[in-house]
Coordinates of C-alpha atoms in Angstrom, one line a residue:
M1 CA 82.3 66.1 94.2
K2 CA 85.0 63.5 93.4
Q3 CA 87.7 62.8 96.0
K4 CA 91.3 62.7 94.9
S5 CA 92.4 60.0 97.4
A6 CA 89.7 57.4 96.6
K7 CA 92.1 55.2 94.6
E8 CA 94.8 55.3 97.3
R9 CA 92.2 54.3 100.0
L10 CA 91.5 51.1 98.1
W11 CA 95.2 50.1 98.1
W12 CA 95.5 50.0 101.9
A13 CA 92.6 49.6 104.3
Q14 CA 94.6 51.1 107.2
F15 CA 94.4 54.5 105.5
N16 CA 90.7 54.8 106.4
A17 CA 91.1 53.0 109.7
L18 CA 93.8 55.5 110.9
E19 CA 91.6 58.5 110.0
M20 CA 88.6 57.0 111.7
G21 CA 90.8 56.3 114.7
S22 CA 91.4 60.1 114.8
G23 CA 87.7 60.8 115.2
W24 CA 86.5 60.8 111.6
D25 CA 83.4 58.7 110.7
D26 CA 82.7 56.6 107.7
T27 CA 81.1 59.4 105.8
D28 CA 84.0 61.8 106.4
I29 CA 86.4 59.5 104.7
E30 CA 84.4 59.8 101.5
K31 CA 84.4 63.6 101.4
P32 CA 86.9 65.9 99.6
Q33 CA 89.8 66.2 102.0
I34 CA 91.2 69.7 102.8
L35 CA 94.5 70.2 104.5
I36 CA 94.4 73.2 106.9
E37 CA 98.0 74.1 107.7
D38 CA 99.0 77.0 110.0
V39 CA 101.9 78.2 112.0
Y40 CA 99.9 78.3 115.2
G41 CA 102.1 78.2 118.3
D42 CA 103.2 80.2 121.4
S43 CA 106.2 81.7 119.6
H44 CA 104.9 85.3 119.1
P45 CA 101.7 87.4 118.6
G46 CA 101.5 86.7 114.9
S47 CA 100.9 83.0 115.4
V48 CA 99.3 82.5 118.8
H49 CA 95.7 83.3 117.5
L50 CA 95.8 81.3 114.2
H51 CA 94.1 78.3 115.6
Q52 CA 90.9 80.4 115.8
L53 CA 91.2 81.2 112.0
A54 CA 91.9 77.6 111.2
T55 CA 88.8 76.5 113.2
Q56 CA 86.6 79.0 111.2
A57 CA 88.1 77.8 107.9
G58 CA 87.2 74.3 108.9
Y59 CA 83.6 75.3 109.4
G60 CA 83.6 76.8 105.9
V61 CA 84.9 73.5 104.5
F62 CA 82.2 71.5 106.4
E63 CA 79.5 73.8 105.0
K64 CA 80.5 73.0 101.5
G65 CA 80.7 69.2 102.0
G66 CA 84.4 68.7 102.6
F67 CA 86.3 67.5 105.5
P68 CA 89.2 69.5 107.0
A69 CA 92.3 68.1 108.7
H70 CA 94.4 70.5 110.9
Y71 CA 98.2 70.5 110.7
H72 CA 100.7 72.9 112.3
T73 CA 104.4 73.9 111.6
T74 CA 105.0 76.9 113.8
D75 CA 107.3 79.7 112.8
V76 CA 109.8 81.9 114.7
C77 CA 109.8 85.7 115.3
D78 CA 112.5 88.1 113.9
G79 CA 111.9 90.3 116.9
C80 CA 112.7 87.6 119.4
A81 CA 115.8 86.7 117.4
Q82 CA 117.1 90.3 117.3
G83 CA 120.5 91.0 118.6
H84 CA 121.9 87.4 119.0
D85 CA 122.8 84.4 116.8
G86 CA 119.2 83.3 116.6
M87 CA 118.7 85.9 113.8
N88 CA 121.1 83.8 111.6
I89 CA 118.6 81.0 111.2
V90 CA 115.5 83.2 110.6
L91 CA 115.6 83.5 106.8
A92 CA 116.6 79.8 106.6
S93 CA 113.4 79.0 108.5
R94 CA 111.4 79.9 105.4
E95 CA 112.9 76.9 103.7
A96 CA 112.3 74.6 106.6
I97 CA 108.6 75.6 106.9
A98 CA 108.0 75.3 103.2
D99 CA 109.6 71.8 103.3
M100 CA 107.4 70.7 106.2
V101 CA 104.2 71.9 104.5
E102 CA 105.4 70.0 101.5
V103 CA 105.8 66.9 103.6
H104 CA 102.3 67.3 105.1
A105 CA 100.7 68.0 101.7
S106 CA 102.5 65.1 99.9
A107 CA 101.8 62.3 102.4
V108 CA 98.1 62.3 101.6
P109 CA 96.5 63.1 98.2
W110 CA 94.6 66.2 99.4
D111 CA 91.9 67.7 97.3
G112 CA 92.7 71.2 98.5
M113 CA 94.7 73.2 101.0
I114 CA 94.3 76.3 103.3
L115 CA 97.4 78.0 104.7
S116 CA 97.4 80.6 107.4
S117 CA 100.2 82.8 108.8
S118 CA 100.9 86.4 109.7
C119 CA 104.6 87.1 109.5
D120 CA 107.9 87.6 107.8
K121 CA 109.1 84.1 106.8
S122 CA 106.0 82.0 107.3
I123 CA 104.0 83.8 104.7
P124 CA 106.6 83.3 101.9
A125 CA 107.2 79.8 103.1
H126 CA 103.5 79.0 102.7
L127 CA 103.4 80.7 99.3
K128 CA 106.5 78.6 98.2
A129 CA 104.8 75.4 99.5
A130 CA 101.6 76.3 97.7
A131 CA 103.4 76.9 94.5
R132 CA 105.3 73.6 94.9
M133 CA 102.2 71.5 95.6
D134 CA 100.0 73.2 92.9
I135 CA 96.6 72.1 94.3
P136 CA 93.6 74.3 94.9
T137 CA 94.8 76.6 97.8
V138 CA 93.6 79.6 99.7
F139 CA 95.8 81.7 102.0
I140 CA 94.4 83.3 105.2
P141 CA 96.5 86.3 106.4
G142 CA 96.7 86.6 110.2
G143 CA 96.0 90.4 110.3
S144 CA 97.3 93.4 112.1
M145 CA 98.2 94.0 115.7
R146 CA 96.5 96.9 117.5
P147 CA 98.4 100.3 117.6
G148 CA 100.5 101.0 120.7
P149 CA 100.1 104.2 122.8
D150 CA 100.0 107.4 120.8
Q151 CA 99.8 105.4 117.5
T152 CA 103.3 103.9 118.1
T153 CA 104.5 100.5 116.9
S154 CA 106.6 97.8 118.6
L155 CA 109.7 99.5 117.1
V156 CA 109.8 101.8 120.1
A157 CA 112.1 99.0 121.0
G158 CA 114.9 100.6 119.0
D159 CA 115.1 103.7 121.2
I160 CA 114.5 101.7 124.4
S161 CA 117.3 99.2 123.5
L162 CA 119.8 101.8 122.6
R163 CA 119.2 103.8 125.9
Q164 CA 119.4 100.6 127.9
K165 CA 123.0 100.3 126.9
R166 CA 123.9 103.9 127.7
K167 CA 124.5 104.9 131.4
D168 CA 121.6 106.7 133.1
A169 CA 119.7 107.1 129.7
I170 CA 116.5 105.3 130.7
S171 CA 114.5 104.4 133.8
P172 CA 113.3 100.9 134.8
Q173 CA 109.8 102.2 134.8
E174 CA 110.0 103.4 131.2
I175 CA 111.3 100.0 130.2
R176 CA 108.5 98.2 132.0
D177 CA 105.9 100.5 130.5
Y178 CA 107.2 99.5 127.0
Y179 CA 107.1 95.8 127.8
L180 CA 103.4 96.2 128.8
T181 CA 102.3 98.3 125.8
G182 CA 104.7 97.6 122.9
C183 CA 102.8 94.7 121.5
P184 CA 99.2 95.2 122.7
S185 CA 97.5 92.4 120.9
V186 CA 97.9 89.4 118.5
G187 CA 98.6 90.0 114.8
A188 CA 101.5 91.2 112.8
C189 CA 103.4 94.3 113.9
T190 CA 101.4 97.3 112.7
F191 CA 103.9 98.9 110.2
F192 CA 104.8 98.0 106.7
G193 CA 107.5 95.5 107.7
T194 CA 107.9 92.3 105.9
A195 CA 105.0 90.6 107.7
S196 CA 102.5 93.3 106.6
T197 CA 104.1 93.5 103.2
M198 CA 103.8 89.7 102.6
Q199 CA 100.2 89.7 103.7
C200 CA 99.6 92.3 101.0
M201 CA 101.6 90.3 98.5
A202 CA 99.6 87.1 99.1
E203 CA 96.4 89.1 98.3
A204 CA 98.0 91.0 95.4
L205 CA 99.0 87.6 93.9
G206 CA 95.4 86.5 94.1
L207 CA 95.9 83.7 96.7
A208 CA 94.2 85.5 99.6
L209 CA 90.6 86.7 99.6
P210 CA 90.0 90.3 98.5
G211 CA 90.4 92.7 101.4
S212 CA 91.8 90.0 103.8
A213 CA 95.3 91.3 104.1
L214 CA 96.0 93.3 107.3
A215 CA 92.4 93.1 108.7
P216 CA 92.7 94.0 112.4
A217 CA 93.5 90.7 114.2
T218 CA 91.1 91.5 117.1
M219 CA 88.1 92.3 115.0
T220 CA 85.5 89.8 113.8
D221 CA 86.1 90.6 110.2
I222 CA 89.2 88.4 110.2
L223 CA 87.1 85.5 111.5
R224 CA 84.6 86.0 108.6
Y225 CA 87.4 86.0 106.1
A226 CA 88.6 82.7 107.6
R227 CA 85.2 81.1 107.3
Q228 CA 84.9 82.4 103.8
A229 CA 88.3 80.8 102.9
G230 CA 86.9 77.4 103.8
R231 CA 84.0 77.9 101.4
A232 CA 86.4 79.3 98.8
V233 CA 88.8 76.4 98.7
M234 CA 85.8 74.0 98.1
N235 CA 84.8 76.2 95.1
L236 CA 88.4 76.0 93.8
V237 CA 88.3 72.2 94.2
E238 CA 85.1 71.9 92.3
K239 CA 86.4 74.1 89.5
D240 CA 89.9 72.5 89.6
I241 CA 91.6 76.0 89.9
K242 CA 95.1 75.4 91.1
V243 CA 97.9 77.7 92.3
S244 CA 99.5 77.8 88.9
D245 CA 96.3 79.1 87.4
I246 CA 96.4 82.0 89.9
M247 CA 100.1 82.9 90.6
T248 CA 101.0 83.5 86.9
P249 CA 103.7 85.9 85.6
A250 CA 101.0 88.5 85.2
A251 CA 100.0 88.1 88.9
F252 CA 103.6 88.5 90.0
R253 CA 103.9 91.7 88.0
N254 CA 100.7 93.0 89.6
A255 CA 102.1 92.2 93.0
I256 CA 105.3 94.2 92.3
I257 CA 103.2 97.1 91.3
I258 CA 101.2 97.0 94.5
H259 CA 104.5 96.5 96.5
S260 CA 105.9 99.6 94.8
A261 CA 102.8 101.7 95.6
I262 CA 102.5 100.8 99.2
G263 CA 106.2 101.2 100.1
G264 CA 106.6 97.5 101.0
S265 CA 109.6 95.8 102.6
T266 CA 112.9 95.2 100.7
N267 CA 112.5 91.6 101.8
A268 CA 109.9 91.1 99.1
T269 CA 112.7 91.3 96.6
L270 CA 113.9 88.0 98.2
H271 CA 110.6 86.4 98.7
L272 CA 108.7 87.0 95.4
P273 CA 111.6 85.7 93.2
S274 CA 111.9 82.6 95.5
I275 CA 108.1 81.9 95.2
A276 CA 108.2 82.4 91.4
R277 CA 111.1 80.0 91.2
E278 CA 108.9 77.2 92.7
L279 CA 106.6 77.7 89.7
G280 CA 109.4 77.7 87.2
Y281 CA 109.4 81.4 86.6
E282 CA 112.4 83.7 86.7
L283 CA 111.5 87.0 88.4
P284 CA 114.6 89.2 87.5
I285 CA 115.5 91.7 90.2
G286 CA 115.6 94.4 87.5
L287 CA 111.8 94.1 87.2
F288 CA 111.4 95.7 90.6
D289 CA 113.5 98.7 89.5
E290 CA 111.6 99.0 86.2
I291 CA 108.2 99.0 87.9
N292 CA 109.3 101.4 90.6
H293 CA 110.2 104.0 87.9
Q294 CA 106.5 103.9 86.9
V295 CA 104.3 103.4 89.9
P296 CA 103.2 106.3 92.2
H297 CA 103.9 105.8 95.8
L298 CA 100.5 105.9 97.5
G299 CA 100.9 104.4 100.9
N300 CA 101.4 106.9 103.8
V301 CA 102.2 104.1 106.2
N302 CA 105.1 103.7 108.7
P303 CA 108.1 103.5 108.1
S304 CA 107.8 105.3 104.8
G305 CA 104.9 107.4 106.0
Q306 CA 102.9 108.4 109.1
H307 CA 100.1 106.0 109.7
L308 CA 99.7 102.3 110.7
T309 CA 98.6 99.2 108.9
E310 CA 95.2 99.0 110.7
S311 CA 94.4 102.4 109.3
F312 CA 95.6 101.2 105.9
W313 CA 93.0 98.5 106.0
F314 CA 90.3 100.9 107.2
A315 CA 91.1 103.1 104.2
G316 CA 90.4 100.2 101.8
G317 CA 93.7 98.2 101.9
V318 CA 95.1 96.4 99.0
P319 CA 91.8 96.5 97.0
Y320 CA 91.6 100.3 97.1
V321 CA 95.2 100.6 95.9
Q322 CA 94.3 98.1 93.1
L323 CA 91.3 100.3 92.2
L324 CA 93.4 103.4 92.0
L325 CA 96.0 101.6 89.8
K326 CA 93.6 99.5 87.8
D327 CA 94.9 100.9 84.5
M328 CA 98.4 99.6 85.3
L329 CA 97.2 96.1 86.4
D330 CA 96.2 93.0 84.6
L331 CA 92.6 92.8 85.7
D332 CA 92.1 89.4 84.0
V333 CA 94.2 87.4 86.3
M334 CA 92.4 84.6 88.2
T335 CA 92.1 84.7 92.0
V336 CA 90.9 82.4 94.8
T337 CA 87.4 83.6 94.5
G338 CA 87.2 81.8 91.2
K339 CA 86.8 85.2 89.6
T340 CA 89.2 87.7 88.0
L341 CA 90.8 90.6 89.8
G342 CA 88.5 93.0 87.8
E343 CA 85.4 91.1 88.8
N344 CA 86.5 91.1 92.5
L345 CA 86.9 94.8 92.5
E346 CA 83.4 95.2 91.0
D347 CA 82.0 92.9 93.7
L348 CA 83.7 94.9 96.5
Q349 CA 82.2 98.1 95.1
R350 CA 78.7 96.6 95.1
D351 CA 79.2 95.3 98.6
H352 CA 80.1 98.8 99.9
F353 CA 83.5 97.5 101.1
F354 CA 85.3 100.8 100.2
E355 CA 83.0 102.9 102.4
R356 CA 82.1 100.5 105.2
N357 CA 85.2 101.0 107.3
L358 CA 85.9 104.7 106.8
G359 CA 84.1 105.4 110.1
Y360 CA 86.9 103.6 111.9
L361 CA 89.4 106.0 110.4
H362 CA 87.3 108.9 111.6
N363 CA 87.8 107.5 115.2
Y364 CA 91.4 108.6 114.6
R365 CA 90.3 111.9 112.9
L366 CA 91.7 110.6 109.6
E367 CA 90.3 110.5 106.1
R368 CA 91.1 107.9 103.5
D369 CA 93.4 110.3 101.5
D370 CA 95.5 110.8 104.6
V371 CA 96.5 107.1 104.5
I372 CA 96.3 106.2 100.9
F373 CA 97.2 109.2 98.7
P374 CA 95.2 109.7 95.5
V375 CA 97.4 109.2 92.4
E376 CA 97.4 112.9 91.6
K377 CA 98.8 113.7 95.1
A378 CA 101.6 111.1 95.1
E379 CA 104.9 113.0 95.6
E380 CA 107.2 110.4 94.0
K381 CA 107.3 107.2 92.0
G382 CA 108.0 103.9 93.6
S383 CA 109.7 103.0 96.8
I384 CA 112.5 100.4 96.0
A385 CA 115.6 100.9 93.8
I386 CA 118.2 98.3 92.6
L387 CA 121.7 99.8 92.8
K388 CA 124.7 98.4 90.9
G389 CA 128.4 99.2 90.7
N390 CA 131.9 98.0 91.5
I391 CA 130.8 97.0 95.0
A392 CA 127.6 95.4 93.9
P393 CA 128.0 94.0 90.3
E394 CA 124.9 91.8 90.5
G395 CA 122.9 94.4 92.5
S396 CA 121.8 95.7 95.9
V397 CA 118.5 97.0 97.3
V398 CA 117.5 100.2 99.0
K399 CA 114.0 101.4 100.1
Y400 CA 114.4 105.0 99.1
S401 CA 110.9 105.9 100.3
A402 CA 112.3 105.6 103.8
V403 CA 115.5 107.7 103.0
A404 CA 115.6 111.4 103.4
H405 CA 116.1 113.3 100.2
S406 CA 119.3 114.8 101.6
Q407 CA 120.8 111.3 101.8
R408 CA 119.9 110.0 98.4
V409 CA 123.3 110.8 97.2
F410 CA 126.1 110.2 99.7
T411 CA 129.9 109.8 99.8
G412 CA 131.8 108.9 102.9
P413 CA 134.7 106.9 104.4
A414 CA 134.1 103.2 104.9
R415 CA 133.9 101.9 108.5
V416 CA 134.3 98.2 107.9
F417 CA 132.9 95.4 110.1
N418 CA 132.8 91.7 109.5
E419 CA 129.8 91.1 111.7
E420 CA 126.8 93.3 112.7
E421 CA 127.4 93.0 116.4
E422 CA 130.7 94.9 116.1
A423 CA 129.0 97.6 114.1
Y424 CA 126.2 97.9 116.6
Q425 CA 128.6 98.2 119.5
A426 CA 130.5 101.0 117.6
V427 CA 127.2 102.9 117.3
V428 CA 126.5 102.4 121.0
D429 CA 130.0 103.5 122.0
K430 CA 129.8 106.6 119.8
K431 CA 132.7 105.4 117.6
I432 CA 130.8 106.1 114.4
R433 CA 131.0 109.7 113.1
P434 CA 128.6 111.8 111.0
G435 CA 129.6 111.3 107.3
D436 CA 130.7 107.6 107.8
V437 CA 129.5 104.7 105.6
I438 CA 129.2 101.7 107.8
V439 CA 130.1 98.5 105.9
I440 CA 128.8 95.2 107.4
R441 CA 129.8 92.1 105.5
Y442 CA 129.9 88.3 105.7
E443 CA 126.2 88.6 106.6
G444 CA 124.8 87.3 103.3
P445 CA 122.9 83.9 102.8
R446 CA 126.2 81.9 102.7
G447 CA 128.0 84.2 105.1
C448 CA 125.9 83.5 108.1
G449 CA 122.3 83.1 106.9
M450 CA 121.5 86.7 105.9
P451 CA 120.3 88.2 109.2
E452 CA 118.4 91.5 109.3
M453 CA 120.2 94.6 110.6
L454 CA 117.2 96.3 112.4
M455 CA 119.1 96.6 115.7
T456 CA 121.8 98.6 114.1
T457 CA 119.6 100.7 111.8
E458 CA 117.3 101.6 114.7
A459 CA 120.3 102.5 116.9
I460 CA 121.5 104.9 114.1
V461 CA 118.1 106.7 113.6
C462 CA 117.6 106.9 117.4
D463 CA 121.0 108.6 117.9
E464 CA 120.5 112.4 117.3
T465 CA 124.1 112.8 116.2
L466 CA 123.9 110.1 113.5
N467 CA 120.3 110.1 112.3
G468 CA 120.4 111.3 108.7
Q469 CA 124.2 111.7 108.8
V470 CA 125.5 108.2 108.1
A471 CA 124.8 105.4 105.7
L472 CA 124.9 101.6 106.1
I473 CA 125.7 99.1 103.3
T474 CA 125.7 95.3 103.8
D475 CA 125.4 91.9 102.1
G476 CA 122.8 91.1 104.8
R477 CA 119.2 92.3 104.8
F478 CA 117.0 94.7 106.7
S479 CA 113.7 94.6 108.5
G480 CA 110.8 96.0 106.5
A481 CA 110.7 98.6 109.3
T482 CA 114.1 99.9 108.5
R483 CA 114.4 103.7 108.2
G484 CA 117.3 105.7 106.8
A485 CA 120.1 105.2 104.3
A486 CA 120.4 101.5 104.4
I487 CA 121.5 99.5 101.3
G488 CA 121.4 95.7 101.6
H489 CA 121.4 92.4 99.6
I490 CA 124.8 93.4 98.1
S491 CA 125.7 90.7 95.6
P492 CA 127.8 88.8 95.1
E493 CA 128.1 88.6 98.9
A494 CA 131.5 88.6 100.8
A495 CA 131.3 84.9 101.5
A496 CA 131.1 84.2 97.7
G497 CA 134.1 86.4 97.0
G498 CA 132.1 89.5 96.1
P499 CA 133.9 92.9 96.0
I500 CA 132.4 94.0 99.4
A501 CA 134.8 91.5 101.0
F502 CA 137.7 93.7 99.8
V503 CA 136.6 97.1 100.9
E504 CA 139.0 98.5 103.5
E505 CA 138.7 101.0 106.4
G506 CA 138.9 104.6 105.0
D507 CA 138.0 103.7 101.4
L508 CA 135.5 106.2 100.0
I509 CA 132.1 104.8 99.2
R510 CA 129.6 106.6 97.0
Y511 CA 126.0 105.8 96.2
D512 CA 123.5 107.7 94.1
I513 CA 119.9 106.4 94.3
E514 CA 118.7 108.4 91.2
R515 CA 121.6 107.0 89.1
R516 CA 121.1 103.5 90.7
S517 CA 124.8 103.3 91.5
L518 CA 127.0 102.0 94.4
D519 CA 130.7 102.2 94.1
L520 CA 134.1 102.4 95.7
V521 CA 135.4 105.8 94.5
G522 CA 138.4 106.3 96.8
V523 CA 141.3 104.4 98.5
A524 CA 142.5 105.4 101.9
G525 CA 140.6 108.7 101.6
R526 CA 142.0 109.5 98.2
P527 CA 139.6 109.7 95.2
V528 CA 140.4 107.3 92.3
T529 CA 139.2 106.7 88.8
P530 CA 136.7 103.8 88.1
E531 CA 139.6 101.9 86.4
E532 CA 141.9 102.4 89.5
A533 CA 139.1 101.2 91.8
E534 CA 138.6 98.1 89.7
A535 CA 142.3 97.4 89.8
V536 CA 142.5 97.9 93.6
L537 CA 139.6 95.5 94.2
K538 CA 141.1 92.9 91.9
E539 CA 144.5 93.1 93.6
R540 CA 143.0 92.9 97.1
S541 CA 140.9 89.8 96.1
K542 CA 144.0 87.8 95.7
K543 CA 144.3 87.4 99.5
G544 CA 140.9 85.7 99.5
I545 CA 138.0 85.9 102.0
I546 CA 137.9 85.3 105.7
P547 CA 137.2 81.5 106.3
R548 CA 133.7 80.8 107.6
P549 CA 133.4 79.0 111.0
P550 CA 132.4 75.3 111.1
R551 CA 128.6 74.7 111.2
K552 CA 126.3 71.8 111.5
G553 CA 122.8 70.6 110.8
F554 CA 120.2 72.5 108.9
Y555 CA 122.1 75.8 109.3
K556 CA 125.1 74.2 107.6
R557 CA 123.0 73.0 104.7
Y558 CA 121.5 76.4 104.2
T559 CA 124.7 78.4 104.4
E560 CA 126.4 76.0 102.0
H561 CA 123.7 75.8 99.4
A562 CA 121.8 79.2 99.6
L563 CA 121.3 81.1 96.3
S564 CA 122.3 84.7 95.9
A565 CA 120.0 87.4 97.3
M566 CA 119.4 88.5 93.8
Q567 CA 117.8 85.0 93.1
G568 CA 115.8 85.0 96.3
A569 CA 118.2 83.3 98.7
G570 CA 116.5 80.0 98.6
L571 CA 118.2 76.6 98.5
N572 CA 119.8 75.5 95.3

């Protein structure tokens, strides 16, 4: 097998000497070179185990005659950044990780690349970098965390955190018990948050091995997938199958279909367009809405459903959803196996994949149909809607599969906040009333980096007087775990002069998910016509937006140059 870097090695003798000084021998420097890049580090459970997967991947590369080199650019955790200014840098970290992988992948002419991550921003960062480099690449998902007590997830934190701030509402023992059990193992949080969603998207795009997304992180299956990834990348190198041969427009459409069916995170509407942009494709936000009108919602998985991601994998995971929806998918797309999606599904059936793990479901007294509904039992189509109107001319995103039917049409007075912290405190202090529409603005990509609003949305659903009784709209974003009436990504954002900047306390806000609308329909509690509303917003806009505070470094670069949420919120 030819080595891509052979010519460069002849230019400068130190190239080989430096690698041999790192422990390589004189046969290693002649083999195909594979970059193995992960986000291993002590930052959180999604990353702390990845060196084990990278080691197994390296064995697979060795088996097939290549030589692996290990690199690391660790990621950060949304959960650790929750509730303070650290959250403002989290989305921007996607760009920093992608850039660092590009640096590592560009400094040497690698023959192929393996990338491994588990979580919200590192997975799309890796997929962006893979698209940018366009060399033979395999992605290894970091898998699912174990369930908490009584099949709970780490998001018990929402209730715990709210009661911690209310006098005599929780005991120190209950808090400590949560600390000890809330995150019982390595892996991504075991609900369909952004981490789990993006693992599934990597597989649905064809860049991860069939069945690898959301494998339990503590089971040996995930190690076998990692070893197999090492072999697979060598096969791609031999056949010269690059990322652009796999992540085609048809593959992106397939991924959106799977996203719709499983009830994936709204953050995929940021990440998939941003990844496609690296390949020169435009992925219009309207495509998500179009597909969600057509695809049955099959995933009965938290937060849109009852069960956890471990059970989703036991039930057949992404491949089983693909099998159920094969008539809607392009089965001829190429994948990292060197085979098409259709061929992969046939191979999995022959290998007994769809039956092998059902016994693990039985441990929980579950059947496959409890976790992944058959198409004929799906109660509704899709999970994501794109709403537009005079507050969101370019669009906004809502995960309606996590919204009660009683809240899918809603009108209420605006309670306006220029930062999430103020809104959260208003919930804690019981200053929000049933029927209110909470408006949080200046939280978009250019406003302050587009933090997620999980702390506030969880406070709402954990408050018995507010759960199902208030709505939240924002130019920020949400966790994939968000439940309730939460509309985000409003564009143009306030910091770009979007109409949300000019909503005032007491204005009437109305959204209608079925009609895909989000509008200001009243001023100071008085209903107005659409023409009057437009005129009021135009007049208010003359006073301009609130100035943004001074910033520095990478955060300054991101907030000054970030694209709209409707374009993926990457750097321009």
